[in-house]
mmCIF file of C-alpha atoms in Angstrom:
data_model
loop_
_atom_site.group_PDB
_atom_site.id
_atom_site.type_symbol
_atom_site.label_atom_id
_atom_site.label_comp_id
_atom_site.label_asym_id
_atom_site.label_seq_id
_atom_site.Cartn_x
_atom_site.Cartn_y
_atom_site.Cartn_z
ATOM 1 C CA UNK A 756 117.226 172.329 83.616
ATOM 2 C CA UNK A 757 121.089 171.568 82.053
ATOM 3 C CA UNK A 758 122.450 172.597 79.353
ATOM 4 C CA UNK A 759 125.140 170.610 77.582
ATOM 5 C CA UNK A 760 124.198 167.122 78.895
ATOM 6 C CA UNK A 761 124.955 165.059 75.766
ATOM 7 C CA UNK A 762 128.403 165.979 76.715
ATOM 8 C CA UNK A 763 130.870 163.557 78.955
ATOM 9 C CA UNK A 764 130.469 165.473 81.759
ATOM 10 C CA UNK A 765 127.192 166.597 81.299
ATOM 11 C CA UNK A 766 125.599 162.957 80.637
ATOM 12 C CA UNK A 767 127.073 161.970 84.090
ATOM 13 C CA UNK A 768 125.551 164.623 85.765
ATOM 14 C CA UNK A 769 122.494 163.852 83.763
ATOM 15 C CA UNK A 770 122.186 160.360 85.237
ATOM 16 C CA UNK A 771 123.130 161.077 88.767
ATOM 17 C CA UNK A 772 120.271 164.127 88.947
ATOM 18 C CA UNK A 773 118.156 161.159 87.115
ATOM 19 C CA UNK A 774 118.846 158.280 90.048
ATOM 20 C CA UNK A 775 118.556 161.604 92.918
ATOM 21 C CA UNK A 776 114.860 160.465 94.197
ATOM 22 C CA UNK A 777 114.038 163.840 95.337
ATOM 23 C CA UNK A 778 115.006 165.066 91.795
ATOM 24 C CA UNK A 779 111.286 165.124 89.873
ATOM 25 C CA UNK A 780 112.274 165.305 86.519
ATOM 26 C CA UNK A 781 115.691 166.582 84.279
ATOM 27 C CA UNK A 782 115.013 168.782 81.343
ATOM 28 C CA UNK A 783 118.026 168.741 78.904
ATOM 29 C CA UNK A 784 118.167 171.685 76.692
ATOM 30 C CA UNK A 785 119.446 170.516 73.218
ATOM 31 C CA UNK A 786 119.935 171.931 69.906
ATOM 32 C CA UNK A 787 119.420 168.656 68.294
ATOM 33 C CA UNK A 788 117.486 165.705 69.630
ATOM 34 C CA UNK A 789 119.749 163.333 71.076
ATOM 35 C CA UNK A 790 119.147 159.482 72.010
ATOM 36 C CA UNK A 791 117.924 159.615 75.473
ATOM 37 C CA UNK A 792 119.321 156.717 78.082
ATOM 38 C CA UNK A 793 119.049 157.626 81.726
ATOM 39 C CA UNK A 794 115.568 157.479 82.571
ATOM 40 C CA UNK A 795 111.664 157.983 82.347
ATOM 41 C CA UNK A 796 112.561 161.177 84.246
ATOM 42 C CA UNK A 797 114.565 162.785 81.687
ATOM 43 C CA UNK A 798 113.035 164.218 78.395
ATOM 44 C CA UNK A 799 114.883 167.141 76.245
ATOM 45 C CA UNK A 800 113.390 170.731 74.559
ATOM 46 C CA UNK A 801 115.269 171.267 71.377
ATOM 47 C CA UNK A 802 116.081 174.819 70.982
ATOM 48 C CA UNK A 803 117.730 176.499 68.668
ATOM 49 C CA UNK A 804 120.707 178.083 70.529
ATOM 50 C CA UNK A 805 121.835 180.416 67.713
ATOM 51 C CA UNK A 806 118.647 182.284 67.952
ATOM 52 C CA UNK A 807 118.126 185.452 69.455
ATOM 53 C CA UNK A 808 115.289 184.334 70.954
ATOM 54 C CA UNK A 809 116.885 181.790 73.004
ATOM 55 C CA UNK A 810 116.993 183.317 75.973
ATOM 56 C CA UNK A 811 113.250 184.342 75.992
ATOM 57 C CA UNK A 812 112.564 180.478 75.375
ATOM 58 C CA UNK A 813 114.304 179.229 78.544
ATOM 59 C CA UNK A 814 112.626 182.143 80.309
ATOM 60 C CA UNK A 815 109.139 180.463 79.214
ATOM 61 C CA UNK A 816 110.669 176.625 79.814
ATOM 62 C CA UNK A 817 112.050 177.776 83.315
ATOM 63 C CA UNK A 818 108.439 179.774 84.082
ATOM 64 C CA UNK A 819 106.685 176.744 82.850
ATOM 65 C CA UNK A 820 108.794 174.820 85.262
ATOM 66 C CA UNK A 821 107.698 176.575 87.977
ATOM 67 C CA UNK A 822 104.135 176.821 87.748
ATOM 68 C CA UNK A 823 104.133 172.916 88.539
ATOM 69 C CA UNK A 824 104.897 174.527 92.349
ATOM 70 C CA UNK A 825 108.698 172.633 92.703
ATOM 71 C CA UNK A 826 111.829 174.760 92.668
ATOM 72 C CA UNK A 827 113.742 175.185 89.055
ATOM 73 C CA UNK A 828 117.263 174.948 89.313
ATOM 74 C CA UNK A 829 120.016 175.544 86.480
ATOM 75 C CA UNK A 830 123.338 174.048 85.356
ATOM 76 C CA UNK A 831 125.541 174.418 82.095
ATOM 77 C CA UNK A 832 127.438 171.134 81.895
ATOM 78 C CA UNK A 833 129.044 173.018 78.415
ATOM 79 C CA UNK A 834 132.785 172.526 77.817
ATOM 80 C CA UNK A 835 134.804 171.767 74.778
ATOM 81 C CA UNK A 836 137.908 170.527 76.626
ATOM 82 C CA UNK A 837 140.615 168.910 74.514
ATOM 83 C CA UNK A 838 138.516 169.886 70.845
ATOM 84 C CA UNK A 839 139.317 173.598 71.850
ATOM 85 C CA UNK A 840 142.154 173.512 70.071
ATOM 86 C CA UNK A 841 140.671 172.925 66.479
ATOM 87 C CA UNK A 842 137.944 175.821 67.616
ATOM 88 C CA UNK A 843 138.351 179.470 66.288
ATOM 89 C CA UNK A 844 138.332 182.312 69.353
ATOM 90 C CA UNK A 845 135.405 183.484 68.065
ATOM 91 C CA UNK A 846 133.462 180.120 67.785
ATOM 92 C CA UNK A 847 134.919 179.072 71.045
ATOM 93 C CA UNK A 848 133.033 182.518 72.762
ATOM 94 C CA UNK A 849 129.822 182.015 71.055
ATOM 95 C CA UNK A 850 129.551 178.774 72.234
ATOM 96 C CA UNK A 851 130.915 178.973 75.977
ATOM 97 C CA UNK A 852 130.059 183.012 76.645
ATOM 98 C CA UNK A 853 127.157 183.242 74.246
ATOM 99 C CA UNK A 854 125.205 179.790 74.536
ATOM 100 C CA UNK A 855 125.920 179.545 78.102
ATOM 101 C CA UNK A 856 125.410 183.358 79.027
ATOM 102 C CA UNK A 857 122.020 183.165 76.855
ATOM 103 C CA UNK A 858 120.939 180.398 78.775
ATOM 104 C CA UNK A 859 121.621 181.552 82.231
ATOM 105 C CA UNK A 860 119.734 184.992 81.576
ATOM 106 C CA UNK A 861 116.597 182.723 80.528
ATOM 107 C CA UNK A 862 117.166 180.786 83.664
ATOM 108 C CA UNK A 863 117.341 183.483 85.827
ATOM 109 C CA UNK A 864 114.444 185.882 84.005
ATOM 110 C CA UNK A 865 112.330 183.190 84.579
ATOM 111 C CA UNK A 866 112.880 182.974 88.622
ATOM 112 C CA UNK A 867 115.591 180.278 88.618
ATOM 113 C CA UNK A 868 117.470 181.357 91.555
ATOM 114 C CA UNK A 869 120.275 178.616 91.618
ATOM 115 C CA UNK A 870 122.763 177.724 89.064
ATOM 116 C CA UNK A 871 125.737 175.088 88.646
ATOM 117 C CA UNK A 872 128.575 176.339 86.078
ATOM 118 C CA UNK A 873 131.002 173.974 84.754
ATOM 119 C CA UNK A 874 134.370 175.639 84.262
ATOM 120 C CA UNK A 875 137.541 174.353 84.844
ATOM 121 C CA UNK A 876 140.994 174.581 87.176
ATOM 122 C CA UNK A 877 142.798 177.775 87.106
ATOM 123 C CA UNK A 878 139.665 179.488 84.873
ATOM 124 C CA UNK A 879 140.504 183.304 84.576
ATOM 125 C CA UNK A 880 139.615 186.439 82.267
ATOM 126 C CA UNK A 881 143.404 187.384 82.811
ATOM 127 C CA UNK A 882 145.120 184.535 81.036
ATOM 128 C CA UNK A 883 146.970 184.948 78.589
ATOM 129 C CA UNK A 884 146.215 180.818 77.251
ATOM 130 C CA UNK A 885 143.247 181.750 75.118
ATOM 131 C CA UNK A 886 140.982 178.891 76.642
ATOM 132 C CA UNK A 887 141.515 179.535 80.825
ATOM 133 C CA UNK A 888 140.569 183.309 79.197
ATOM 134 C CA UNK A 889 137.612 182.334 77.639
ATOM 135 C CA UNK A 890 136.763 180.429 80.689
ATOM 136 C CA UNK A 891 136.944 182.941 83.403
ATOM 137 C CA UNK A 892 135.300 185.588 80.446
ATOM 138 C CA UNK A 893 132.246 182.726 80.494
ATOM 139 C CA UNK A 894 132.569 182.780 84.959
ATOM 140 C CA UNK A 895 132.527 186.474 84.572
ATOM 141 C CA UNK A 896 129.844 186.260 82.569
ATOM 142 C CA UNK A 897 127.891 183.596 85.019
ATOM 143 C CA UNK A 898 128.633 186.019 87.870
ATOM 144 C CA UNK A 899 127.141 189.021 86.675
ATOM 145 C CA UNK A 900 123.905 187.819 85.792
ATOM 146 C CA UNK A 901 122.843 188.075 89.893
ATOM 147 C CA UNK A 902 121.725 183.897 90.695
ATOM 148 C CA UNK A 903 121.363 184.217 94.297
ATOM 149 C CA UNK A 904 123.337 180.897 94.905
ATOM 150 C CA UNK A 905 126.017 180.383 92.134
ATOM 151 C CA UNK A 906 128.332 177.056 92.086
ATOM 152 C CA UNK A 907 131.251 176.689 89.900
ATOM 153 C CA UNK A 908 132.515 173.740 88.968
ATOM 154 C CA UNK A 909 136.557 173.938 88.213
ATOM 155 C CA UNK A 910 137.650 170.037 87.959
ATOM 156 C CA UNK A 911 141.234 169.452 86.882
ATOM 157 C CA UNK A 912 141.953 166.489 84.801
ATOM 158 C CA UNK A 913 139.057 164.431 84.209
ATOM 159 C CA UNK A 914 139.137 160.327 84.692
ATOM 160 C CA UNK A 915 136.934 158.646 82.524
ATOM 161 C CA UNK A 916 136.437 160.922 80.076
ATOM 162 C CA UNK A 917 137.128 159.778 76.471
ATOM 163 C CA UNK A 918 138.642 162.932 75.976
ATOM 164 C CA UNK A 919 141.320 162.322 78.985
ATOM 165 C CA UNK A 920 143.614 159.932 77.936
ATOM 166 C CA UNK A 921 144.280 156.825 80.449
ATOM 167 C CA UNK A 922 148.070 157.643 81.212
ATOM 168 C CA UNK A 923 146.951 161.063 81.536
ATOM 169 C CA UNK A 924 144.585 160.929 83.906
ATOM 170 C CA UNK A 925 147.454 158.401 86.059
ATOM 171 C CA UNK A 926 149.724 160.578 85.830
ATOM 172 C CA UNK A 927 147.136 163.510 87.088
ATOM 173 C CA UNK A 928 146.623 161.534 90.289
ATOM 174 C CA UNK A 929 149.950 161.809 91.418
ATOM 175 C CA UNK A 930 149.464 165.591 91.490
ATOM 176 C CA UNK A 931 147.995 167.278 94.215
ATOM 177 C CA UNK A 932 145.588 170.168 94.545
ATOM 178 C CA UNK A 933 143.248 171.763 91.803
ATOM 179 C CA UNK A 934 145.346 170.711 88.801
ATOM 180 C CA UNK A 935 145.401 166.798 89.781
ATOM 181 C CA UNK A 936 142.852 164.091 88.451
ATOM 182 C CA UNK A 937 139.428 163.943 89.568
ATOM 183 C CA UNK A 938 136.833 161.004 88.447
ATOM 184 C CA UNK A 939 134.038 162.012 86.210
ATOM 185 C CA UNK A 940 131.586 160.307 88.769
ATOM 186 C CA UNK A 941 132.757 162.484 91.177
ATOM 187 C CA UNK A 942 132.223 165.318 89.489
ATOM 188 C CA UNK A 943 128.244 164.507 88.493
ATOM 189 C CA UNK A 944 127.267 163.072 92.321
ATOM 190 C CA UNK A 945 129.058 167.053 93.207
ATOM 191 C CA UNK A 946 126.040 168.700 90.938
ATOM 192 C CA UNK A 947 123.409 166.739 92.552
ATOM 193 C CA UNK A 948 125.013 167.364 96.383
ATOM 194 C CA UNK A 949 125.087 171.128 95.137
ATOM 195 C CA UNK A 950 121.081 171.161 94.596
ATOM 196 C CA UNK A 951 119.769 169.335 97.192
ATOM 197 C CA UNK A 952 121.921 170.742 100.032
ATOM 198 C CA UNK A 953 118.575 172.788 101.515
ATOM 199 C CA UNK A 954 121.447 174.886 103.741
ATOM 200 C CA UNK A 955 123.824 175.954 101.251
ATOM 201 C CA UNK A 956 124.482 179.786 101.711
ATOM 202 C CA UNK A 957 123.663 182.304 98.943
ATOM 203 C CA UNK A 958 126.532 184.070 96.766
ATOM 204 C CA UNK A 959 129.158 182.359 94.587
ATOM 205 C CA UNK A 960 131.181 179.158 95.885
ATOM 206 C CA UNK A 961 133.699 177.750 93.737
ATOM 207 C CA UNK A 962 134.184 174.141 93.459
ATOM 208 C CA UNK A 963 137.513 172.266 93.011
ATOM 209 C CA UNK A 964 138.845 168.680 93.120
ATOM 210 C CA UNK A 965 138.358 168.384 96.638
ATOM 211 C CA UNK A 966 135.180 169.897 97.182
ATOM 212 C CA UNK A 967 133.803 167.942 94.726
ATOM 213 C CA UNK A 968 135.244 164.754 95.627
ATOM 214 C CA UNK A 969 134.204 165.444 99.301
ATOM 215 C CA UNK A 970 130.581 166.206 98.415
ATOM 216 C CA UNK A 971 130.547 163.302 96.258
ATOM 217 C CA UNK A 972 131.276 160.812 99.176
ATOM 218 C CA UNK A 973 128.980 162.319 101.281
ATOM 219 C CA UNK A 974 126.514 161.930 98.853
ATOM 220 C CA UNK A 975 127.674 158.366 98.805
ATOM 221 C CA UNK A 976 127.308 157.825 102.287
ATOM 222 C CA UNK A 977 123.946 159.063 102.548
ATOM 223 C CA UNK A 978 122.670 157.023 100.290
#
């Protein structure tokens, strides 16, 4: 089940669960129907995210899930990146703490033991650059709710995003570390390593460009 998989990001990680054989289907949770390109394993539940209720409804989805006897896993592919700036605080928490923290709690209440968090590099509640605040507040958030194997995803700048531009994400590759660039393939082959690695421990492990890029290749190799 993902959350925010119109998005760059979350479309790429959309496809690569979509071409992962051992992945039996992808349920995108949307608040609008949205064109649908990545396979006859992919279909979307449009839910209205504003509601109270929204919670409750993933918590039926994710039970629903279930009952067909494979294991449910969860990911938030939400982020609004570069738009931030034209967002409002407020709008900015209802979407990344709210949305995402509503569907996480439905995930969770409805025996979803592992979730994938998209955040980003440097993410933390004690910054005082209103975005890395919000997203720490939304890892915080992520954190408490009690998964019993929690990934978070903190890429730096993102190649081949439309958001990123090109001399942007050049010039990112010349830096090293968290903060450098990291390919938006990269990112989405990461998610899918993340759920089908049978041996991952339980708790919270936090994802950067490395990590990612490592369990990317490996997927890669694999295959």
């Amino acid at each position: 089940m993902i959350i925010g998989g119109t998005g760059q990001v979350g479309d790429v990680v959309v496809r690569a669960l979509a071409a992962e054989p051992s992945c039996a289907e992808v349920i995108m949770v949307n608040r609008r129907p949205a064109s649908l390109n990545a396979g006859s394993r992919v279909r979307q539940v449009v839910l209205d995210t504003a509601s109270p209720q929204f919670p409750a409804e993933v918590t039926r989805l994710a039970q629903g899930l279930a009952a067909q006897g494979d294991p449910v896993y969860g990911a938030s592919c939400v982020g609004v990146g570069k738009g931030s700036t034209k967002w409002s605080e407020e709008e900015l928490t209802a979407l990344e703490i709210g949305v995402v923290g509503g569907f996480a709690r439905g995930c969770h209440a409805g025996g979803t033991t592992r979730f994938s968090l998209l955040s980003a590099a440097g993410s933390t509640a004690k910054s005082r650059i209103r975005y890395v605040r919000i997203m720490g507040l939304k890892e915080e958030t992520v954190q408490n709710i009690g998964f019993q194997r929690l990934a978070i995803f903190r890429p730096g700048i993102i190649a081949g995003n439309v958001h990123t531009p090109g001399y942007v994400a050049w010039l990112g590759r010349l830096v090293p570390g968290r903060f450098g660039t990291i390919e938006q393939d990269d990112i989405g082959r990461a998610f899918v390593a993340e759920f089908i690695d049978g041996a991952a421990p339980d708790g919270i492990v936090y994802l950067e460009n490395d990590a990612m890029r490592q369990r990317s290749h490996a997927l890669t190799s694999r295959d």
